[in-house]
Amino acid sequence: MMPMLSIKVTKVIPLANLRLLVFFENDVSKLFDVADFIAECPEFELLRDPAIFQMVSVEPGGYGISWTEELDCSEGELWERGTEIPLTAADFEALSEHERKTNMKKAS
């Protein structure tokens, strides 16, 4: 059996429909569907509450993500079960900056 990769998480963004955009230290981004966890583990049912779902953050050291002390997911699980997408953290930051500037222009 091959050991599970340990590629640290650098950023996580909560999206609509119980999905997460997860960025890893090797510049790979993955889309992760949390609904799978809800189906497998009843304690993840709490994540259907948008306020709780939005609380997601990267664990210290990038070893996974968590919502509360009881609800978390390891970096290996995110890596193995996520779907790779062609978007880097730098791409996302550039998009966010563009949106911020566009919104500032609209407000003035």
mmCIF file of N, CA and C in Angstrom:
data_model
loop_
_atom_site.group_PDB
_atom_site.id
_atom_site.type_symbol
_atom_site.label_atom_id
_atom_site.label_comp_id
_atom_site.label_asym_id
_atom_site.label_seq_id
_atom_site.Cartn_x
_atom_site.Cartn_y
_atom_site.Cartn_z
ATOM 1 N N MET A 1 0.837 -1.178 0.000
ATOM 2 C CA MET A 1 0.000 0.000 0.000
ATOM 3 C C MET A 1 0.881 1.241 0.000
ATOM 4 N N MET A 2 0.603 2.184 -0.908
ATOM 5 C CA MET A 2 1.377 3.415 -0.976
ATOM 6 C C MET A 2 0.958 4.353 0.148
ATOM 7 N N PRO A 3 1.925 5.084 0.719
ATOM 8 C CA PRO A 3 1.562 6.049 1.754
ATOM 9 C C PRO A 3 0.786 7.214 1.148
ATOM 10 N N MET A 4 -0.114 7.794 1.938
ATOM 11 C CA MET A 4 -0.891 8.931 1.478
ATOM 12 C C MET A 4 0.019 10.152 1.393
ATOM 13 N N LEU A 5 -0.103 10.912 0.339
ATOM 14 C CA LEU A 5 0.678 12.128 0.185
ATOM 15 C C LEU A 5 0.359 13.107 1.298
ATOM 16 N N SER A 6 1.360 13.892 1.665
ATOM 17 C CA SER A 6 1.142 14.935 2.653
ATOM 18 C C SER A 6 1.531 16.263 2.025
ATOM 19 N N ILE A 7 0.619 16.848 1.300
ATOM 20 C CA ILE A 7 0.832 18.136 0.657
ATOM 21 C C ILE A 7 -0.010 19.142 1.422
ATOM 22 N N LYS A 8 0.640 20.096 2.035
ATOM 23 C CA LYS A 8 -0.023 21.023 2.949
ATOM 24 C C LYS A 8 -1.019 21.938 2.242
ATOM 25 N N VAL A 9 -2.084 22.254 2.970
ATOM 26 C CA VAL A 9 -3.107 23.195 2.518
ATOM 27 C C VAL A 9 -2.615 24.609 2.820
ATOM 28 N N THR A 10 -2.765 25.514 1.852
ATOM 29 C CA THR A 10 -2.371 26.908 2.076
ATOM 30 C C THR A 10 -3.569 27.842 2.198
ATOM 31 N N LYS A 11 -4.685 27.464 1.580
ATOM 32 C CA LYS A 11 -5.858 28.336 1.596
ATOM 33 C C LYS A 11 -7.095 27.497 1.327
ATOM 34 N N VAL A 12 -8.216 27.896 1.936
ATOM 35 C CA VAL A 12 -9.494 27.240 1.660
ATOM 36 C C VAL A 12 -10.563 28.316 1.538
ATOM 37 N N ILE A 13 -11.402 28.183 0.515
ATOM 38 C CA ILE A 13 -12.478 29.137 0.249
ATOM 39 C C ILE A 13 -13.794 28.369 0.220
ATOM 40 N N PRO A 14 -14.754 28.729 1.089
ATOM 41 C CA PRO A 14 -16.066 28.076 1.023
ATOM 42 C C PRO A 14 -16.847 28.584 -0.187
ATOM 43 N N LEU A 15 -17.448 27.677 -0.925
ATOM 44 C CA LEU A 15 -18.242 28.004 -2.111
ATOM 45 C C LEU A 15 -19.696 27.587 -1.882
ATOM 46 N N ALA A 16 -20.526 27.818 -2.870
ATOM 47 C CA ALA A 16 -21.933 27.411 -2.800
ATOM 48 C C ALA A 16 -22.049 25.888 -2.876
ATOM 49 N N ASN A 17 -23.193 25.380 -2.477
ATOM 50 C CA ASN A 17 -23.529 23.958 -2.601
ATOM 51 C C ASN A 17 -22.574 23.020 -1.864
ATOM 52 N N LEU A 18 -22.128 23.446 -0.683
ATOM 53 C CA LEU A 18 -21.268 22.615 0.173
ATOM 54 C C LEU A 18 -19.978 22.182 -0.524
ATOM 55 N N ARG A 19 -19.405 23.085 -1.291
ATOM 56 C CA ARG A 19 -18.134 22.799 -1.950
ATOM 57 C C ARG A 19 -17.065 23.743 -1.410
ATOM 58 N N LEU A 20 -15.830 23.285 -1.462
ATOM 59 C CA LEU A 20 -14.689 24.085 -1.032
ATOM 60 C C LEU A 20 -13.678 24.184 -2.163
ATOM 61 N N LEU A 21 -13.050 25.331 -2.274
ATOM 62 C CA LEU A 21 -11.915 25.507 -3.164
ATOM 63 C C LEU A 21 -10.684 25.440 -2.266
ATOM 64 N N VAL A 22 -9.845 24.426 -2.494
ATOM 65 C CA VAL A 22 -8.698 24.176 -1.621
ATOM 66 C C VAL A 22 -7.414 24.372 -2.421
ATOM 67 N N PHE A 23 -6.510 25.190 -1.875
ATOM 68 C CA PHE A 23 -5.213 25.442 -2.495
ATOM 69 C C PHE A 23 -4.138 24.719 -1.686
ATOM 70 N N PHE A 24 -3.205 24.075 -2.396
ATOM 71 C CA PHE A 24 -2.132 23.320 -1.757
ATOM 72 C C PHE A 24 -0.787 23.992 -2.013
ATOM 73 N N GLU A 25 0.214 23.631 -1.198
ATOM 74 C CA GLU A 25 1.527 24.267 -1.265
ATOM 75 C C GLU A 25 2.250 24.042 -2.594
ATOM 76 N N ASN A 26 1.859 23.052 -3.372
ATOM 77 C CA ASN A 26 2.498 22.774 -4.662
ATOM 78 C C ASN A 26 1.786 23.473 -5.824
ATOM 79 N N ASP A 27 0.964 24.493 -5.511
ATOM 80 C CA ASP A 27 0.210 25.285 -6.495
ATOM 81 C C ASP A 27 -0.899 24.515 -7.192
ATOM 82 N N VAL A 28 -1.307 23.394 -6.649
ATOM 83 C CA VAL A 28 -2.459 22.658 -7.167
ATOM 84 C C VAL A 28 -3.695 23.134 -6.413
ATOM 85 N N SER A 29 -4.789 23.290 -7.134
ATOM 86 C CA SER A 29 -6.075 23.658 -6.540
ATOM 87 C C SER A 29 -7.054 22.527 -6.790
ATOM 88 N N LYS A 30 -7.891 22.280 -5.789
ATOM 89 C CA LYS A 30 -8.880 21.213 -5.938
ATOM 90 C C LYS A 30 -10.235 21.684 -5.438
ATOM 91 N N LEU A 31 -11.266 21.180 -6.085
ATOM 92 C CA LEU A 31 -12.640 21.398 -5.669
ATOM 93 C C LEU A 31 -13.031 20.196 -4.821
ATOM 94 N N PHE A 32 -13.525 20.467 -3.619
ATOM 95 C CA PHE A 32 -13.841 19.401 -2.675
ATOM 96 C C PHE A 32 -15.312 19.489 -2.297
ATOM 97 N N ASP A 33 -16.045 18.406 -2.508
ATOM 98 C CA ASP A 33 -17.478 18.358 -2.222
ATOM 99 C C ASP A 33 -17.702 17.807 -0.817
ATOM 100 N N VAL A 34 -18.130 18.678 0.092
ATOM 101 C CA VAL A 34 -18.333 18.297 1.490
ATOM 102 C C VAL A 34 -19.567 17.412 1.655
ATOM 103 N N ALA A 35 -20.467 17.416 0.691
ATOM 104 C CA ALA A 35 -21.678 16.592 0.782
ATOM 105 C C ALA A 35 -21.332 15.112 0.972
ATOM 106 N N ASP A 36 -20.202 14.669 0.413
ATOM 107 C CA ASP A 36 -19.766 13.280 0.600
ATOM 108 C C ASP A 36 -19.531 12.967 2.073
ATOM 109 N N PHE A 37 -18.920 13.902 2.786
ATOM 110 C CA PHE A 37 -18.682 13.696 4.216
ATOM 111 C C PHE A 37 -19.981 13.664 4.987
ATOM 112 N N ILE A 38 -20.901 14.511 4.606
ATOM 113 C CA ILE A 38 -22.191 14.535 5.295
ATOM 114 C C ILE A 38 -22.883 13.183 5.133
ATOM 115 N N ALA A 39 -22.777 12.599 3.941
ATOM 116 C CA ALA A 39 -23.393 11.291 3.696
ATOM 117 C C ALA A 39 -22.730 10.194 4.533
ATOM 118 N N GLU A 40 -21.418 10.295 4.748
ATOM 119 C CA GLU A 40 -20.666 9.263 5.463
ATOM 120 C C GLU A 40 -20.659 9.436 6.977
ATOM 121 N N CYS A 41 -20.679 10.669 7.435
ATOM 122 C CA CYS A 41 -20.515 10.948 8.870
ATOM 123 C C CYS A 41 -21.619 11.877 9.359
ATOM 124 N N PRO A 42 -22.517 11.393 10.176
ATOM 125 C CA PRO A 42 -23.638 12.206 10.650
ATOM 126 C C PRO A 42 -23.217 13.504 11.336
ATOM 127 N N GLU A 43 -22.051 13.516 11.997
ATOM 128 C CA GLU A 43 -21.638 14.743 12.682
ATOM 129 C C GLU A 43 -21.363 15.901 11.720
ATOM 130 N N PHE A 44 -21.100 15.602 10.453
ATOM 131 C CA PHE A 44 -20.875 16.647 9.462
ATOM 132 C C PHE A 44 -22.178 17.294 8.993
ATOM 133 N N GLU A 45 -23.311 16.760 9.418
ATOM 134 C CA GLU A 45 -24.618 17.332 9.079
ATOM 135 C C GLU A 45 -24.693 18.807 9.487
ATOM 136 N N LEU A 46 -23.980 19.186 10.540
ATOM 137 C CA LEU A 46 -23.946 20.581 10.997
ATOM 138 C C LEU A 46 -23.488 21.542 9.904
ATOM 139 N N LEU A 47 -22.718 21.029 8.943
ATOM 140 C CA LEU A 47 -22.184 21.891 7.890
ATOM 141 C C LEU A 47 -23.247 22.346 6.901
ATOM 142 N N ARG A 48 -24.439 21.806 6.993
ATOM 143 C CA ARG A 48 -25.536 22.296 6.150
ATOM 144 C C ARG A 48 -25.971 23.699 6.587
ATOM 145 N N ASP A 49 -25.603 24.086 7.798
ATOM 146 C CA ASP A 49 -25.865 25.441 8.286
ATOM 147 C C ASP A 49 -24.833 26.363 7.630
ATOM 148 N N PRO A 50 -25.279 27.297 6.767
ATOM 149 C CA PRO A 50 -24.328 28.159 6.049
ATOM 150 C C PRO A 50 -23.384 28.931 6.970
ATOM 151 N N ALA A 51 -23.859 29.342 8.126
ATOM 152 C CA ALA A 51 -23.004 30.090 9.055
ATOM 153 C C ALA A 51 -21.840 29.224 9.540
ATOM 154 N N ILE A 52 -22.095 27.964 9.809
ATOM 155 C CA ILE A 52 -21.027 27.053 10.246
ATOM 156 C C ILE A 52 -20.121 26.705 9.069
ATOM 157 N N PHE A 53 -20.707 26.423 7.910
ATOM 158 C CA PHE A 53 -19.908 26.057 6.740
ATOM 159 C C PHE A 53 -18.908 27.161 6.390
ATOM 160 N N GLN A 54 -19.332 28.419 6.492
ATOM 161 C CA GLN A 54 -18.471 29.559 6.162
ATOM 162 C C GLN A 54 -17.309 29.728 7.143
ATOM 163 N N MET A 55 -17.348 29.069 8.291
ATOM 164 C CA MET A 55 -16.305 29.203 9.313
ATOM 165 C C MET A 55 -15.044 28.401 8.999
ATOM 166 N N VAL A 56 -15.003 27.709 7.885
ATOM 167 C CA VAL A 56 -13.863 26.848 7.561
ATOM 168 C C VAL A 56 -12.553 27.642 7.558
ATOM 169 N N SER A 57 -11.496 27.011 8.067
ATOM 170 C CA SER A 57 -10.172 27.635 8.068
ATOM 171 C C SER A 57 -9.107 26.548 7.942
ATOM 172 N N VAL A 58 -7.911 26.977 7.565
ATOM 173 C CA VAL A 58 -6.782 26.059 7.438
ATOM 174 C C VAL A 58 -6.222 25.788 8.832
ATOM 175 N N GLU A 59 -5.954 24.528 9.111
ATOM 176 C CA GLU A 59 -5.349 24.134 10.385
ATOM 177 C C GLU A 59 -3.901 24.637 10.447
ATOM 178 N N PRO A 60 -3.387 24.925 11.643
ATOM 179 C CA PRO A 60 -1.985 25.341 11.765
ATOM 180 C C PRO A 60 -1.051 24.334 11.090
ATOM 181 N N GLY A 61 -0.101 24.853 10.336
ATOM 182 C CA GLY A 61 0.842 23.989 9.627
ATOM 183 C C GLY A 61 0.322 23.453 8.313
ATOM 184 N N GLY A 62 -0.950 23.735 7.976
ATOM 185 C CA GLY A 62 -1.520 23.271 6.715
ATOM 186 C C GLY A 62 -1.872 21.800 6.695
ATOM 187 N N TYR A 63 -2.059 21.202 7.890
ATOM 188 C CA TYR A 63 -2.321 19.764 7.974
ATOM 189 C C TYR A 63 -3.779 19.390 7.746
ATOM 190 N N GLY A 64 -4.569 20.315 7.262
ATOM 191 C CA GLY A 64 -5.973 20.051 6.994
ATOM 192 C C GLY A 64 -6.781 21.319 7.183
ATOM 193 N N ILE A 65 -8.091 21.141 7.286
ATOM 194 C CA ILE A 65 -9.006 22.261 7.489
ATOM 195 C C ILE A 65 -9.948 21.909 8.631
ATOM 196 N N SER A 66 -10.577 22.931 9.200
ATOM 197 C CA SER A 66 -11.553 22.659 10.252
ATOM 198 C C SER A 66 -12.608 23.748 10.280
ATOM 199 N N TRP A 67 -13.737 23.374 10.829
ATOM 200 C CA TRP A 67 -14.837 24.302 11.068
ATOM 201 C C TRP A 67 -14.974 24.559 12.566
ATOM 202 N N THR A 68 -14.895 23.495 13.332
ATOM 203 C CA THR A 68 -14.940 23.559 14.793
ATOM 204 C C THR A 68 -13.886 22.582 15.304
ATOM 205 N N GLU A 69 -13.742 22.490 16.607
ATOM 206 C CA GLU A 69 -12.775 21.531 17.158
ATOM 207 C C GLU A 69 -13.150 20.094 16.811
ATOM 208 N N GLU A 70 -14.444 19.834 16.602
ATOM 209 C CA GLU A 70 -14.909 18.479 16.309
ATOM 210 C C GLU A 70 -14.989 18.161 14.818
ATOM 211 N N LEU A 71 -15.112 19.176 13.983
ATOM 212 C CA LEU A 71 -15.301 18.960 12.542
ATOM 213 C C LEU A 71 -14.061 19.393 11.779
ATOM 214 N N ASP A 72 -13.344 18.409 11.237
ATOM 215 C CA ASP A 72 -12.144 18.723 10.476
ATOM 216 C C ASP A 72 -11.912 17.680 9.389
ATOM 217 N N CYS A 73 -10.951 17.971 8.534
ATOM 218 C CA CYS A 73 -10.621 17.084 7.422
ATOM 219 C C CYS A 73 -9.124 17.218 7.157
ATOM 220 N N SER A 74 -8.432 16.105 7.014
ATOM 221 C CA SER A 74 -6.977 16.124 6.829
ATOM 222 C C SER A 74 -6.590 16.552 5.417
ATOM 223 N N GLU A 75 -5.339 17.000 5.287
ATOM 224 C CA GLU A 75 -4.834 17.398 3.972
ATOM 225 C C GLU A 75 -4.811 16.211 3.021
ATOM 226 N N GLY A 76 -4.533 15.016 3.519
ATOM 227 C CA GLY A 76 -4.516 13.823 2.669
ATOM 228 C C GLY A 76 -5.887 13.498 2.114
ATOM 229 N N GLU A 77 -6.891 13.622 2.961
ATOM 230 C CA GLU A 77 -8.277 13.371 2.532
ATOM 231 C C GLU A 77 -8.700 14.391 1.473
ATOM 232 N N LEU A 78 -8.364 15.653 1.700
ATOM 233 C CA LEU A 78 -8.691 16.705 0.731
ATOM 234 C C LEU A 78 -7.989 16.447 -0.599
ATOM 235 N N TRP A 79 -6.721 16.046 -0.527
ATOM 236 C CA TRP A 79 -5.935 15.796 -1.735
ATOM 237 C C TRP A 79 -6.494 14.606 -2.510
ATOM 238 N N GLU A 80 -6.761 13.513 -1.813
ATOM 239 C CA GLU A 80 -7.213 12.286 -2.471
ATOM 240 C C GLU A 80 -8.623 12.410 -3.048
ATOM 241 N N ARG A 81 -9.506 13.101 -2.345
ATOM 242 C CA ARG A 81 -10.909 13.144 -2.753
ATOM 243 C C ARG A 81 -11.291 14.384 -3.548
ATOM 244 N N GLY A 82 -10.401 15.370 -3.591
ATOM 245 C CA GLY A 82 -10.696 16.588 -4.339
ATOM 246 C C GLY A 82 -10.492 16.391 -5.830
ATOM 247 N N THR A 83 -11.124 17.244 -6.614
ATOM 248 C CA THR A 83 -10.993 17.223 -8.067
ATOM 249 C C THR A 83 -10.122 18.396 -8.496
ATOM 250 N N GLU A 84 -9.006 18.094 -9.142
ATOM 251 C CA GLU A 84 -8.072 19.146 -9.538
ATOM 252 C C GLU A 84 -8.709 20.082 -10.565
ATOM 253 N N ILE A 85 -8.458 21.371 -10.373
ATOM 254 C CA ILE A 85 -8.943 22.381 -11.311
ATOM 255 C C ILE A 85 -7.774 23.285 -11.701
ATOM 256 N N PRO A 86 -7.803 23.851 -12.908
ATOM 257 C CA PRO A 86 -6.685 24.670 -13.379
ATOM 258 C C PRO A 86 -6.752 26.107 -12.849
ATOM 259 N N LEU A 87 -6.475 26.275 -11.552
ATOM 260 C CA LEU A 87 -6.513 27.593 -10.925
ATOM 261 C C LEU A 87 -5.498 27.596 -9.795
ATOM 262 N N THR A 88 -4.573 28.551 -9.815
ATOM 263 C CA THR A 88 -3.604 28.652 -8.723
ATOM 264 C C THR A 88 -4.085 29.684 -7.713
ATOM 265 N N ALA A 89 -3.453 29.699 -6.550
ATOM 266 C CA ALA A 89 -3.783 30.704 -5.536
ATOM 267 C C ALA A 89 -3.527 32.102 -6.088
ATOM 268 N N ALA A 90 -2.458 32.265 -6.869
ATOM 269 C CA ALA A 90 -2.156 33.566 -7.472
ATOM 270 C C ALA A 90 -3.259 33.982 -8.446
ATOM 271 N N ASP A 91 -3.785 33.035 -9.224
ATOM 272 C CA ASP A 91 -4.901 33.328 -10.129
ATOM 273 C C ASP A 91 -6.107 33.816 -9.338
ATOM 274 N N PHE A 92 -6.411 33.124 -8.255
ATOM 275 C CA PHE A 92 -7.567 33.481 -7.440
ATOM 276 C C PHE A 92 -7.387 34.859 -6.820
ATOM 277 N N GLU A 93 -6.186 35.154 -6.324
ATOM 278 C CA GLU A 93 -5.923 36.462 -5.732
ATOM 279 C C GLU A 93 -6.040 37.564 -6.776
ATOM 280 N N ALA A 94 -5.572 37.311 -7.999
ATOM 281 C CA ALA A 94 -5.704 38.295 -9.074
ATOM 282 C C ALA A 94 -7.176 38.541 -9.398
ATOM 283 N N LEU A 95 -7.969 37.484 -9.439
ATOM 284 C CA LEU A 95 -9.405 37.618 -9.679
ATOM 285 C C LEU A 95 -10.057 38.421 -8.559
ATOM 286 N N SER A 96 -9.711 38.114 -7.319
ATOM 287 C CA SER A 96 -10.279 38.825 -6.169
ATOM 288 C C SER A 96 -9.922 40.304 -6.210
ATOM 289 N N GLU A 97 -8.677 40.611 -6.548
ATOM 290 C CA GLU A 97 -8.238 42.012 -6.637
ATOM 291 C C GLU A 97 -8.986 42.737 -7.754
ATOM 292 N N HIS A 98 -9.156 42.074 -8.881
ATOM 293 C CA HIS A 98 -9.906 42.667 -9.992
ATOM 294 C C HIS A 98 -11.344 42.972 -9.567
ATOM 295 N N GLU A 99 -11.982 42.031 -8.891
ATOM 296 C CA GLU A 99 -13.358 42.234 -8.412
ATOM 297 C C GLU A 99 -13.427 43.389 -7.424
ATOM 298 N N ARG A 100 -12.448 43.480 -6.532
ATOM 299 C CA ARG A 100 -12.423 44.556 -5.542
ATOM 300 C C ARG A 100 -12.320 45.912 -6.240
ATOM 301 N N LYS A 101 -11.422 46.024 -7.213
ATOM 302 C CA LYS A 101 -11.255 47.286 -7.947
ATOM 303 C C LYS A 101 -12.512 47.630 -8.735
ATOM 304 N N THR A 102 -13.115 46.636 -9.362
ATOM 305 C CA THR A 102 -14.344 46.859 -10.126
ATOM 306 C C THR A 102 -15.455 47.356 -9.214
ATOM 307 N N ASN A 103 -15.587 46.752 -8.049
ATOM 308 C CA ASN A 103 -16.627 47.171 -7.102
ATOM 309 C C ASN A 103 -16.365 48.565 -6.560
ATOM 310 N N MET A 104 -15.092 48.938 -6.380
ATOM 311 C CA MET A 104 -14.761 50.285 -5.911
ATOM 312 C C MET A 104 -15.152 51.319 -6.959
ATOM 313 N N LYS A 105 -14.916 51.004 -8.243
ATOM 314 C CA LYS A 105 -15.279 51.926 -9.325
ATOM 315 C C LYS A 105 -16.789 52.102 -9.393
ATOM 316 N N LYS A 106 -17.531 51.017 -9.213
ATOM 317 C CA LYS A 106 -18.994 51.086 -9.251
ATOM 318 C C LYS A 106 -19.536 51.919 -8.098
ATOM 319 N N ALA A 107 -18.868 51.858 -6.945
ATOM 320 C CA ALA A 107 -19.332 52.575 -5.754
ATOM 321 C C ALA A 107 -19.057 54.071 -5.847
ATOM 322 N N SER A 108 -18.090 54.491 -6.673
ATOM 323 C CA SER A 108 -17.774 55.922 -6.750
ATOM 324 C C SER A 108 -18.514 56.649 -7.833
#
